[in-house]
Structures are given as structure tokens and as C-alpha cells.
XYZ file of C-alpha atoms in Angstrom:
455
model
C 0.000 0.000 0.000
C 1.372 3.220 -1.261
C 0.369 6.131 0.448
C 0.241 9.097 -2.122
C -0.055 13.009 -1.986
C 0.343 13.318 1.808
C 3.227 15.869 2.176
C 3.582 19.076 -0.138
C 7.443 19.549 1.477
C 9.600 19.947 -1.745
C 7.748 22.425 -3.011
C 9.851 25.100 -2.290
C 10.654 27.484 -5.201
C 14.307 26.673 -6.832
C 16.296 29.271 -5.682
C 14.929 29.718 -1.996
C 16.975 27.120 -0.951
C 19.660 29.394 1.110
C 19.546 30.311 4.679
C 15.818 30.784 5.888
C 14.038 31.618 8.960
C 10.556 32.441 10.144
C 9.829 36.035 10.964
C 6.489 35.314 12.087
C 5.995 35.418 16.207
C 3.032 33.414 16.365
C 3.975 31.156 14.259
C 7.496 30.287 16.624
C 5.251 30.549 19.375
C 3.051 27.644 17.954
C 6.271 25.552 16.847
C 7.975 25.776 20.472
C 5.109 25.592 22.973
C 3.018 22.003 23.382
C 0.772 21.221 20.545
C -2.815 21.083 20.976
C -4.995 17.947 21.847
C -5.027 15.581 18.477
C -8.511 15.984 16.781
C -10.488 12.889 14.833
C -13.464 12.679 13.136
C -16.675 11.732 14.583
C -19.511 11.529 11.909
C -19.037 9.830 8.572
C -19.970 11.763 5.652
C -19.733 9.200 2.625
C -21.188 10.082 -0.413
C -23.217 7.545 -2.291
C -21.937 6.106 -5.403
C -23.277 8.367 -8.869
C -22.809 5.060 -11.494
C -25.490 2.955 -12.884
C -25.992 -0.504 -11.566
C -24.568 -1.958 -14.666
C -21.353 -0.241 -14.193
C -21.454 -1.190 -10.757
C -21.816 -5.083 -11.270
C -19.216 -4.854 -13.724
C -16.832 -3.385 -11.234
C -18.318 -5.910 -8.451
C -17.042 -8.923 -10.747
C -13.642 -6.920 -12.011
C -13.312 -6.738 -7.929
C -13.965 -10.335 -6.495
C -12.397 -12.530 -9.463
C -9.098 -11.189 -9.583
C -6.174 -11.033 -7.303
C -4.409 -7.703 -7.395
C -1.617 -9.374 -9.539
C -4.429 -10.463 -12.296
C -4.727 -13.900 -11.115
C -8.293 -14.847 -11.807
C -10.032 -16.106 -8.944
C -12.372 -19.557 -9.797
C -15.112 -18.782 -7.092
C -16.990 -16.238 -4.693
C -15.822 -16.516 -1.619
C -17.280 -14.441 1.765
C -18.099 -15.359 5.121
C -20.702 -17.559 5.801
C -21.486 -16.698 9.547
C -21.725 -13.812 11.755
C -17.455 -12.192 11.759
C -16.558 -12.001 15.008
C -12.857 -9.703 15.138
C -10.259 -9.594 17.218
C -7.388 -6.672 18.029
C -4.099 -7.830 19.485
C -0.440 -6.924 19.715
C 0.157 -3.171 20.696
C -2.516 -1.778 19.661
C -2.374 2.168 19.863
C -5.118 3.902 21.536
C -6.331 5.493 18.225
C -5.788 2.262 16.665
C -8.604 1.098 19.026
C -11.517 3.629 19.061
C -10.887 3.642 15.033
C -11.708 0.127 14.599
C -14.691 0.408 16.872
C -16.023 3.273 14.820
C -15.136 1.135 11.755
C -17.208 -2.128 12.990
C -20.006 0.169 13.552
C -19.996 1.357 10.134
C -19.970 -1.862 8.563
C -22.836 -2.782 10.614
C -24.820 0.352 10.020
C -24.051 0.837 6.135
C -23.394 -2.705 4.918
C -25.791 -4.678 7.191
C -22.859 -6.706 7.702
C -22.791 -8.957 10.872
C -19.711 -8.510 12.729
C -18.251 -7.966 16.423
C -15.849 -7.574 18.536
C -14.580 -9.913 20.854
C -11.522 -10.175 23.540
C -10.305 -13.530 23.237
C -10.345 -17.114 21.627
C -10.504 -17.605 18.413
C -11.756 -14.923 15.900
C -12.940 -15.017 12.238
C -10.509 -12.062 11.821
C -7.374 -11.194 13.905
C -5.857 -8.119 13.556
C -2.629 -8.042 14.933
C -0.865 -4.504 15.628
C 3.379 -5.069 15.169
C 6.311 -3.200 14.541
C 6.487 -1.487 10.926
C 9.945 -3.543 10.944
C 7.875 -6.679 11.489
C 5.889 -5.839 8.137
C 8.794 -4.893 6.337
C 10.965 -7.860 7.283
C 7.397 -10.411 6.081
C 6.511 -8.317 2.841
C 9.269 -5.685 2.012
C 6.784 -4.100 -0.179
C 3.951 -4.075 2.146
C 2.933 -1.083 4.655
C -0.328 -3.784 6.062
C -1.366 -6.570 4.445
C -4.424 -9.465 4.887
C -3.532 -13.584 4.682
C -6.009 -16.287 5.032
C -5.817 -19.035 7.958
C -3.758 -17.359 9.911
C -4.119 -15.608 13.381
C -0.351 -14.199 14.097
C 2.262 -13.145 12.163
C 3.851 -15.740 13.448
C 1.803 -18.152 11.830
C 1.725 -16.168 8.327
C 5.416 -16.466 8.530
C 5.905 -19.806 9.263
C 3.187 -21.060 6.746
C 3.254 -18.695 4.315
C 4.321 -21.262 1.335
C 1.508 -23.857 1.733
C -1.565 -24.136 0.283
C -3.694 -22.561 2.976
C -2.114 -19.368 2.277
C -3.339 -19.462 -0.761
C -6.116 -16.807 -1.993
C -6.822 -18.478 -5.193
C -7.015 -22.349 -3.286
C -9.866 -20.367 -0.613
C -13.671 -21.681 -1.231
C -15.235 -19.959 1.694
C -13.651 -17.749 4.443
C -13.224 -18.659 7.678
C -10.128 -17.240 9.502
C -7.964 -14.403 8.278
C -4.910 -11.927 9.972
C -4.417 -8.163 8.922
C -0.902 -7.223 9.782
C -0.726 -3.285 10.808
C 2.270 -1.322 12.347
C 1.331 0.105 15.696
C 4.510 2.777 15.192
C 3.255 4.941 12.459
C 0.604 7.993 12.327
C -2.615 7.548 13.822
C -4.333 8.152 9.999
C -1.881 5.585 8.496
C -3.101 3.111 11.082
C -6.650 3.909 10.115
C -6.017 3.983 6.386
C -4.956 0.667 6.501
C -7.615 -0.728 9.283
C -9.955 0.275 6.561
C -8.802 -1.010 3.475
C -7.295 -4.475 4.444
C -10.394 -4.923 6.970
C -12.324 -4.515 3.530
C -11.018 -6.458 1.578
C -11.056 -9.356 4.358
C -14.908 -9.122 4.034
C -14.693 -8.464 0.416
C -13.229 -7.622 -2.567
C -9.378 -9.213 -2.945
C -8.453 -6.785 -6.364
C -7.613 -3.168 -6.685
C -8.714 -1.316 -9.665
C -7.103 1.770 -10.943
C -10.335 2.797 -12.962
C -13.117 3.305 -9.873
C -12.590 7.213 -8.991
C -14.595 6.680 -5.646
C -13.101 3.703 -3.672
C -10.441 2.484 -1.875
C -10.122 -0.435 -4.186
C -7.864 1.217 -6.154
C -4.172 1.465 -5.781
C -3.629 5.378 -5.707
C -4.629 5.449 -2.215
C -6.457 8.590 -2.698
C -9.426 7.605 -0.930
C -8.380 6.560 2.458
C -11.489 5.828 4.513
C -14.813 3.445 3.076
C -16.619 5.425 0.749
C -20.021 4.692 -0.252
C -19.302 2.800 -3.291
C -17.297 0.771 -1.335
C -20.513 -0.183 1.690
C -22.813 -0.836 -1.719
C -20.218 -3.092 -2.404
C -19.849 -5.125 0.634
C -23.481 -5.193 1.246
C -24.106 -6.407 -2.332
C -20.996 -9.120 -1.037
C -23.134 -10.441 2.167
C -25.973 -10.129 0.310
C -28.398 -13.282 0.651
C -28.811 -14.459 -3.041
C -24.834 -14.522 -3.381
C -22.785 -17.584 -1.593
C -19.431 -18.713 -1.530
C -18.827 -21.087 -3.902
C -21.008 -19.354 -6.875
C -19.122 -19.051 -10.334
C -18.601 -15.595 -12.201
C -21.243 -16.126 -14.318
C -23.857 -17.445 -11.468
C -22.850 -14.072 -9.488
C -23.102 -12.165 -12.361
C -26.828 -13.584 -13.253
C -27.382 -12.406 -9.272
C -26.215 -8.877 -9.301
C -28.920 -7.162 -11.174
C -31.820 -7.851 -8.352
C -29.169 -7.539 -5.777
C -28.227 -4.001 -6.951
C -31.698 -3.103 -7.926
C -33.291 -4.075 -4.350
C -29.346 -1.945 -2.232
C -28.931 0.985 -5.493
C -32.440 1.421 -7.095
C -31.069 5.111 -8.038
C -28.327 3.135 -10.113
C -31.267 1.776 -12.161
C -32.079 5.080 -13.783
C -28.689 5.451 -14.820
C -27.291 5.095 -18.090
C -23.860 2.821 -18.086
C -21.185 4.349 -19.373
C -18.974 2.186 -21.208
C -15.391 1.871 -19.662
C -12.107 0.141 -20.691
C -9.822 -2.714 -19.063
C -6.771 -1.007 -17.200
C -3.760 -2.799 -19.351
C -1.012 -4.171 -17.329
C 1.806 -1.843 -18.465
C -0.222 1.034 -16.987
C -0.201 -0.354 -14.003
C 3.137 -1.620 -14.008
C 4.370 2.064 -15.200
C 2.562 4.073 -12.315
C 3.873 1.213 -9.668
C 7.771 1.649 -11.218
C 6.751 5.502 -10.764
C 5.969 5.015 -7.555
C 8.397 2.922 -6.019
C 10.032 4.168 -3.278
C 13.573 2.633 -4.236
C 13.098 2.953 -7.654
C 15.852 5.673 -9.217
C 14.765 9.373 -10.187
C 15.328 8.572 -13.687
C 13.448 5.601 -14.099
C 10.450 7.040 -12.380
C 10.544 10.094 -14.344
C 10.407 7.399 -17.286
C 7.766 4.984 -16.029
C 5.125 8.011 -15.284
C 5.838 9.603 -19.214
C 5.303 5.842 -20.133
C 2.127 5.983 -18.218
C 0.891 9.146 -19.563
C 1.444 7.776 -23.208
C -0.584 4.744 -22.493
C -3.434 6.775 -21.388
C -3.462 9.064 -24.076
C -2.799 5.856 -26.481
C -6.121 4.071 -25.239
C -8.159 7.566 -25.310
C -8.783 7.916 -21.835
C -10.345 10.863 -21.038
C -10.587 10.021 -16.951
C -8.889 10.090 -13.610
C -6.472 7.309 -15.191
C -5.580 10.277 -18.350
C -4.910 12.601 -15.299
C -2.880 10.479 -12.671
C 0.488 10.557 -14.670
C 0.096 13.965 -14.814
C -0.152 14.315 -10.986
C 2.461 12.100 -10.544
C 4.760 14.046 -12.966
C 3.894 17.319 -11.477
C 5.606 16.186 -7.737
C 8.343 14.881 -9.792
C 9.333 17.678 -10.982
C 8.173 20.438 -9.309
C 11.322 21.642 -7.607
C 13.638 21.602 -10.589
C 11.127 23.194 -12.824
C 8.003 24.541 -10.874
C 6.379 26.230 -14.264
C 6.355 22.689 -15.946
C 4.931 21.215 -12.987
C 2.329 23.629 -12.841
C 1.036 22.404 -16.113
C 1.118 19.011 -15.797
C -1.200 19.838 -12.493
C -3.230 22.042 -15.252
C -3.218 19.063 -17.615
C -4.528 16.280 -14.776
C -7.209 19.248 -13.585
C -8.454 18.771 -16.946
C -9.111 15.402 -17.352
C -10.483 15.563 -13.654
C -13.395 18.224 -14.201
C -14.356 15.799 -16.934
C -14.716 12.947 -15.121
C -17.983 12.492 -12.467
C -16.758 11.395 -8.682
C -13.116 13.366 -8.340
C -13.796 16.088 -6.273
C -10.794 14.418 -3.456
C -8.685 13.594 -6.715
C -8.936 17.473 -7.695
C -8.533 18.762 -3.878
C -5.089 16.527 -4.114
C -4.067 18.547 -7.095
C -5.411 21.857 -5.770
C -2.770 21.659 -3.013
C 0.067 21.445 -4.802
C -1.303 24.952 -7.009
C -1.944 26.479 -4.075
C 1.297 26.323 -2.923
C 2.655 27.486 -5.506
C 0.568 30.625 -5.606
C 1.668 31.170 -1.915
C 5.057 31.189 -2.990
C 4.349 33.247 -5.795
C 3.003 35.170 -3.176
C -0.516 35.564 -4.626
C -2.297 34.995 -1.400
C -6.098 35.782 -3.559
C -5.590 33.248 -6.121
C -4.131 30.756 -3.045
C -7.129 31.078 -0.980
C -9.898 30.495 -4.519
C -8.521 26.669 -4.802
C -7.780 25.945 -1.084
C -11.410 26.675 0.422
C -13.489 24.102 -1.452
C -10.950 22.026 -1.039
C -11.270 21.969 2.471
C -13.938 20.200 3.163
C -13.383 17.817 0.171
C -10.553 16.788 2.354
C -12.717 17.062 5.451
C -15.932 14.687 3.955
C -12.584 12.339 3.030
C -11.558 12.288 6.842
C -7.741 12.875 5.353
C -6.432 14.791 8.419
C -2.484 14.813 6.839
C -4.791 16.642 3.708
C -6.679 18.914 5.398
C -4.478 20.061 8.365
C -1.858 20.788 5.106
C -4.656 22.752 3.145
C -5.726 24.772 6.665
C -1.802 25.547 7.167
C -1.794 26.673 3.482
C -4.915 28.898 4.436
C -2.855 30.793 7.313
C -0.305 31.869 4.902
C -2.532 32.967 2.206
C -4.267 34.921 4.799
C -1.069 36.213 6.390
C -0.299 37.302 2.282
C -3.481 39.436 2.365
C -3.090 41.346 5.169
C -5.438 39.073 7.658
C -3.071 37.940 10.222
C -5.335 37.066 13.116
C -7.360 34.761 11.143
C -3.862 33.210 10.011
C -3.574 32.419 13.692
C -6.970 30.983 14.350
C -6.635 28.636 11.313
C -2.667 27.945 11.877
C -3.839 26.775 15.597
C -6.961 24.985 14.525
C -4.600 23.317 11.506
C -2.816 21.363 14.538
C -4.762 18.981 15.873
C -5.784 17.304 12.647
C -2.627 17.616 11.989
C -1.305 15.599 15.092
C -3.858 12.531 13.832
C -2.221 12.559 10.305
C 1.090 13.307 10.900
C 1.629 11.717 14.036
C 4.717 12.654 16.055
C 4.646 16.591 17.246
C 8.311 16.975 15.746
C 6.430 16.312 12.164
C 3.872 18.550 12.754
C 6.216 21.318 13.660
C 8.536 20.145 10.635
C 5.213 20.645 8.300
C 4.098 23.373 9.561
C 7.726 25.334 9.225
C 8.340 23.761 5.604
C 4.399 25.122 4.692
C 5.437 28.532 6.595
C 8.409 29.223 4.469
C 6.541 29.296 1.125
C 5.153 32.192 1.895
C 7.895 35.037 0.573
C 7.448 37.005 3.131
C 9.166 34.528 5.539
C 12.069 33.761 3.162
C 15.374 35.573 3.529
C 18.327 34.666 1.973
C 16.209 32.821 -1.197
């Protein structure tokens, strides 16, 4: 799991890169006295899915008969009694009341049956380890789900037999989720979410559905409400594990009609296949030890593929994005229109308000340090409670510290300070550790010209 679009750091202007400090007092205040209490979110806001049913089945079958690596899948497979789930290891506090809030969604939207419990045996363990632990079991990995296991330990020590196997399961039973306990509290929750999901559900990602966290650009973090219509379409009681593609797919139209009937009045859209050297472009692009070069390469690769196989949606305007924060500190100008270019593709497609929020950051920034505090302010607002409906605290405590300087640039410095202070405790959820939030909030501070000296 990649997480994507979190930190807006390098995007300093070239040639501001000399000696630099803050001239703001409030702002040192904030950075050297004890940060305010973290902040979460309390009410879910998801917005229901805007595709026809048709669409939506198709996706549904794209979704359960594939593995992520394009393996096809020979059979349905769910839980066939009521999911009882278990949290052990070192579980963080947040780690904790985020799963409880999580279990009570999935009961609440997807009528799915499912507790907690304390001990014994559980349908689903989730074990909280180190972020070494992960590393040193899937290099690759920042959480991951395994069937028929319980521990780590387990996984580990079985992880080459047949009961490990996704594509050998008929019906689901007992599964682990793997998180770290020593990483942000959002990145905790981000992956509660998705690898919780797809231990009730769905086992594929797909990089075409703009409004789910089935999809490997990680921008949606938290369930959306595609993804509930999904899972209760899964635990629906006309599907069972063991049914063929074709049986489910004979299912799906009364099951969709009876959860979705909006998504009967609908026209489909027709939508292509992703092609495997998309994906494998935007993961080399990605890849975290992957040289400059060859990233720069694999995401112009991308873009060409898109524009090859007429794309006109979020898929056209990803390589873009991912260009754009490639290059943004050696040529800013460039950047700013491969931003323009994804922002196009993005207004055209239905469903990618967070997708454009994520690119609105990274202009907005730049117009701060353009010092254009007006033009700043016109794409961070709306933006803000994009981020906030997403519950992306990292997002939105970035886009509120953005705020303060494009008010300090028009002259309003005590809202600055309101919104600077109020930025903090989001930011403590998605961030984490109070020496990030202080690093974040002085990298986001020295955009602004008027702090720069020296540049």
C-alpha cells in the first residue's frame, strides 16, 4: 500500500533554498510551545456512489475474481457466519476507538454482521506489530491481509503452503491483517480500513473506480459509499461462496436493484480494461527505491498509455499528478502544467472532487510562494472540506496551514492564527509525532515570501 499526496514539502521554489528563517511570532510561538490535543473525526460523511448498476456489477465482478496481480479467482468466496474480530499486539489507543467506529460502520451501512470480541478464536485477527515486522514479512507491504492465519507468526511460518493461498480459498473462515502500531494515527486507520475490507470483500484493486479504496492510488483513504454498496451487495443473501462468475453475475442485477435502485435510472457508461503496463508504469513511478530517472520514465510511459487508449478520466490525469511532484522543484512552471493538464481530465470525469482537492494543493502552494495569497485562498477553500468529507487529516491540516499563509499574504493575520492553531490537531492525527507537525508546519510557513530571507 502506497500512500500518495500526503506531504507538499519539496515544493519550495528553486532558488529559496539558502539560509531561511521564520519572521512570524506566532507562528514560533506555535512551533515551540506544546501542541494542541489531536482531533479525529466523529460523523461519517460518505457520499453515495453516482454510477449505474450496470457499471457497478461490472466493477463488483472486475473486484472479487481477480487477485491484485491479475490472477483470476475460480469462485466467490465471503463469510458464511456472523465475523466475530479480534485486536491484538500493541494496539495504539487510536488504533482502538478507530476500529470500533469502523465495525459500527460496517454494521450500520453494509448490514454486515460482525463484532468484537476479547479472546479465543476470531474469524478475523488483527494483529498490531512493529512497521519492521511488516517490512521484514513483505518488504513491499505497509499492512497486508492472509487467510488461515491468526499471528504473524503463523503467516510467517506457513506462508508457502496451500492454505495461504487466496486463489485455493472456497469460503472464508479465519484471516490476519498485519498493521504497524509505530506509524501515524491516519496511516493506522487507512490501513484498518482497506485491508479490513477487503477481508470481508473484494481481494483486487482497480485503478479505474474514482470513488473507492479499491484502487491502488490510495487517494481515498477511509470506506466510501461505493465501497458499503459493495460489501453489502458481497453479504448479500442471493450470493454464496462457492457461486461461479457467471452465477454471481446472473445475481447482481436484483441484488443491486433491491441496495442501489437510483443506479437503475442510470445510463452505463462504457469503460475500458486497465492494461497491465499502466499499471506496471505508475507502480515503477511510484516505487520508493526505484531511481529518479526511471520514475521520471515509467510516469511519461504511463501518460502515453493513457493518451494511447483515449482515456479521457482520472487514469488520463494520474500521470500527470504524478509528474507534477516529480518535478516540481527543478522546474516549478512545468509542474504547474502538468497539475493544469490532470485538472483537466479531472473536471471531466464524475466522482473526483478528493482527486482534484489533491491537485489543488500542490497549485496552491505554488501561488503562496508566488506570493498571490487571492488566487491561493480560490482553490484551497473548497478544497477543504473535500478533504474534510474524506476524513484525510495529513490533507486537510496541510490545506488549513496553506490557508494561514494565504491569509497572512493578504493582510489578515489574526485569522492566520486561528486557522494555523486549529490546523494542529488534525494535523497531530495525520502526521503523528509533534516533531512532524512542527517540521510541516515550518516547511508550509516558508513558502510564503514574506518569511524567506536569503532565497
Amino acid at each position: 500500500m502506497i500512500r500518495l499526496g500526503v506531504l507538499i514539502l519539496a515544493l519550495v521554489l528553486a532558488g529559496c533554498n539558502g539560509a531561511q528563517s521564520l519572521e512570524t511570532a506566532t507562528r514560533t510561538k506555535v512551533a515551540d510551545s506544546a501542541l494542541p490535543p489531536m482531533k479525529n473525526f466523529a460523523t461519517a460523511r460518505p457520499t453515495p456512489p453516482v454510477r449505474s448498476n450496470a457499471n457497478i456489477a461490472a466493477d463488483f465482478l472486475s473486484l472479487h475474481f481477480a487477485l491484485e496481480s491479475g490472477r483470476d479467482l475460480p469462485v466467490f468466496t465471503r463469510f458464511e457466519m456472523p465475523i466475530t474480530v479480534r485486536l491484538t499486539g500493541s494496539p495504539p489507543p487510536t488504533m482502538k476507538s478507530d476500529l470500533k467506529r469502523l465495525l459500527e460502520r460496517l454494521r450500520r451501512e453494509a448490514g454486515i454482521d460482525i463484532r468484537q470480541v476479547s479472546g479465543g478464536t476470531a474469524n478475523i485477527t488483527i494483529e498490531a506489530v512493529s512497521h519492521d515486522q511488516i517490512r521484514r514479512a513483505l518488504p513491499q507491504a505497509a499492512c497486508f491481509v492472509v487467510p488461515n492465519a491468526s499471528s504473524l507468526a503463523e503467516f510467517r511460518r506457513d506462508r508457502r503452503k496451500a492454505k495461504s493461498n487466496w486463489s485455493m480459498l472456497r469460503s472464508r473462515e479465519r484471516l490476519g491483517i498485519f498493521i504497524p502500531y509505530d506509524v501515524s494515527p491516519q496511516e493506522v486507520r487507512d490501513c484498518l480500513h482497506e485491508e479490513l475490507a477487503q477481508a470481508l470483500g473484494p481481494l483486487n484493486d482497480l485503478y479505474r473506480l474514482p470513488d473507492s479504496v479499491f484502487n491502488d492510488d490510495n487517494v481515498h483513504t477511509v470506506l466510501t459509499g461505493f465501497d458499503m454498496l459493495v460489501l453489502r451487495a458481497t453479504y448479500a443473501p442471493e450470493l454464496r461462496s462457492g457461486m461461479t462468475r457467471p452465477q454471481v453475475a446472473a445475481a447482481l442485477p436484483s441484488v443491486l436493484r433491491r441496495l442501489n435502485p437510483r443506479g437503475d435510472s442510470i445510463a452505463p457508461i462504457p469503460y475500458s480494461e486497465t492494461p497491465r503496463n499502466w499499471i506496471d508504469a505508475i507502480q515503477t513511478a511510484l516505487g520508493p527505491r526505484t531511481e529518479a530517472s526511471r520514475r521520471n520514465r515509467a510516469a511519461n510511459t504511463a501518460a502515453s498509455i493513457a493518451m494511447q487508449s483515449g482515456w479521457t478520466d482520472h487514469r488520463r490525469a494520474f500521470p500527470h499528478y504524478i509528474i507534477g511532484r516529480m518535478i516540481q522543484l527543478d522546474d516549478p512552471e512545468q509542474a504547474q502544467q502538468h497539475y493544469g493538464t490532470a485538472l483537466h481530465y479531472l473536471a471531466q470525469t464524475p466522482g473526483t472532487e478528493l482527486h482534484q482537492a489533491y491537485v489543488a494543493t500542490q497549485t496552491a502552494a505554488y501561488a503562496i510562494a508566488r506570493g498571490d495569497g487571492v488566487g491561493a485562498l480560490r482553490q484551497i477553500n473548497p478544497s477543504i472540506d473535500v478533504m474534510a468529507r474524506a476524513e484525510n487529516a495529513a490533507m486537510l491540516a496541510t490545506l488549513m496551514m496553506l490557508k494561514a499563509e494565504a491569509l497572512e499574504l493578504t493582510g489578515k493575520p489574526e485569522q492566520a492564527r486561528a486557522v494555523r492553531l486549529d490546523s494542529l490537531g488534525w494535523a497531530r492525527y495525520g502526521f503523528g509525532s509533534d516533531w512532524a507537525v512542527r517540521s510541516v508546519m515550518q516547511d508550509i510557513a516558508l513558502l510564503n515570501p514574506q518569511n524567506r530571507t536569503g532565497g
